[in-house]
Amino acid sequence: QHRTLSTENTTRMWFSQKQIRTEALERLVRNNRNRVEKELASIILSVMEKFDLDSLDVCPIDALHVLNRTRVRTDLTQLRRLLKKEWGLTNQPNSNGYQKMVMWSDGDIHLADAKGRYFTVEKDFLTNNFDEMMT
């Protein structure tokens, strides 16, 4: 009852989220992502490296078509939620022209002109959040 404590009770949970969050916990959270997120990040990063891009415009339906050609199955709702909520991206307010990624049946990826409401994914975002699992 009379000893002094080294930390002070700042929240209801005694320790704040800032005190608990460590580098090891960050690594654990990053590596515990679902297969759809990992595969999409891997594909986008490989397209960026192949065509030497710093950002890539991705429409959810294009990402769905590319992911369906791989071993990962998903739906459009999950992809939209992933891009908006988990990755924190915002889509274009109007339909604009962009370069979409297209995967052929032999697994080769190309860029083609398209029009739609796309999300812009930056290479820095992918390397900061997914680089450890890519190597």
mmCIF file with all atom_site columns, C-alpha atoms in Angstrom, residues 11-13 32 35 39 45 62 101 117-119 121 128 130 133:
data_model
loop_
_atom_site.group_PDB
_atom_site.id
_atom_site.type_symbol
_atom_site.label_atom_id
_atom_site.label_alt_id
_atom_site.label_comp_id
_atom_site.label_asym_id
_atom_site.label_entity_id
_atom_site.label_seq_id
_atom_site.pdbx_PDB_ins_code
_atom_site.Cartn_x
_atom_site.Cartn_y
_atom_site.Cartn_z
_atom_site.occupancy
_atom_site.B_iso_or_equiv
_atom_site.pdbx_formal_charge
_atom_site.auth_seq_id
_atom_site.auth_comp_id
_atom_site.auth_asym_id
_atom_site.auth_atom_id
_atom_site.pdbx_PDB_model_num
ATOM 1  C CA . THR A 1 11  ? -6.076  5.328   -18.687 1.00 0.00 ? 11  THR A CA 1
ATOM 2  C CA . ARG A 1 12  ? -8.638  2.801   -17.548 1.00 0.00 ? 12  ARG A CA 1
ATOM 3  C CA . MET A 1 13  ? -6.331  -0.009  -18.710 1.00 0.00 ? 13  MET A CA 1
ATOM 4  C CA . ASN A 1 32  ? -0.386  -11.343 -39.325 1.00 0.00 ? 32  ASN A CA 1
ATOM 5  C CA . ARG A 1 35  ? -3.653  -13.670 -47.630 1.00 0.00 ? 35  ARG A CA 1
ATOM 6  C CA . GLU A 1 39  ? -0.956  -11.137 -52.329 1.00 0.00 ? 39  GLU A CA 1
ATOM 7  C CA . LEU A 1 45  ? 4.898   -4.048  -55.791 1.00 0.00 ? 45  LEU A CA 1
ATOM 8  C CA . ASP A 1 62  ? -9.080  -4.733  -61.752 1.00 0.00 ? 62  ASP A CA 1
ATOM 9  C CA . MET A 1 101 ? -2.851  -3.692  -64.543 1.00 0.00 ? 101 MET A CA 1
ATOM 10 C CA . ARG A 1 117 ? -12.670 5.542   -60.009 1.00 0.00 ? 117 ARG A CA 1
ATOM 11 C CA . TYR A 1 118 ? -9.274  4.309   -58.894 1.00 0.00 ? 118 TYR A CA 1
ATOM 12 C CA . PHE A 1 119 ? -7.165  4.328   -55.731 1.00 0.00 ? 119 PHE A CA 1
ATOM 13 C CA . VAL A 1 121 ? -1.106  3.218   -54.102 1.00 0.00 ? 121 VAL A CA 1
ATOM 14 C CA . ASN A 1 128 ? 7.121   0.546   -45.303 1.00 0.00 ? 128 ASN A CA 1
ATOM 15 C CA . PHE A 1 130 ? 5.043   -4.986  -46.543 1.00 0.00 ? 130 PHE A CA 1
ATOM 16 C CA . MET A 1 133 ? 7.517   -10.190 -45.912 1.00 0.00 ? 133 MET A CA 1
#
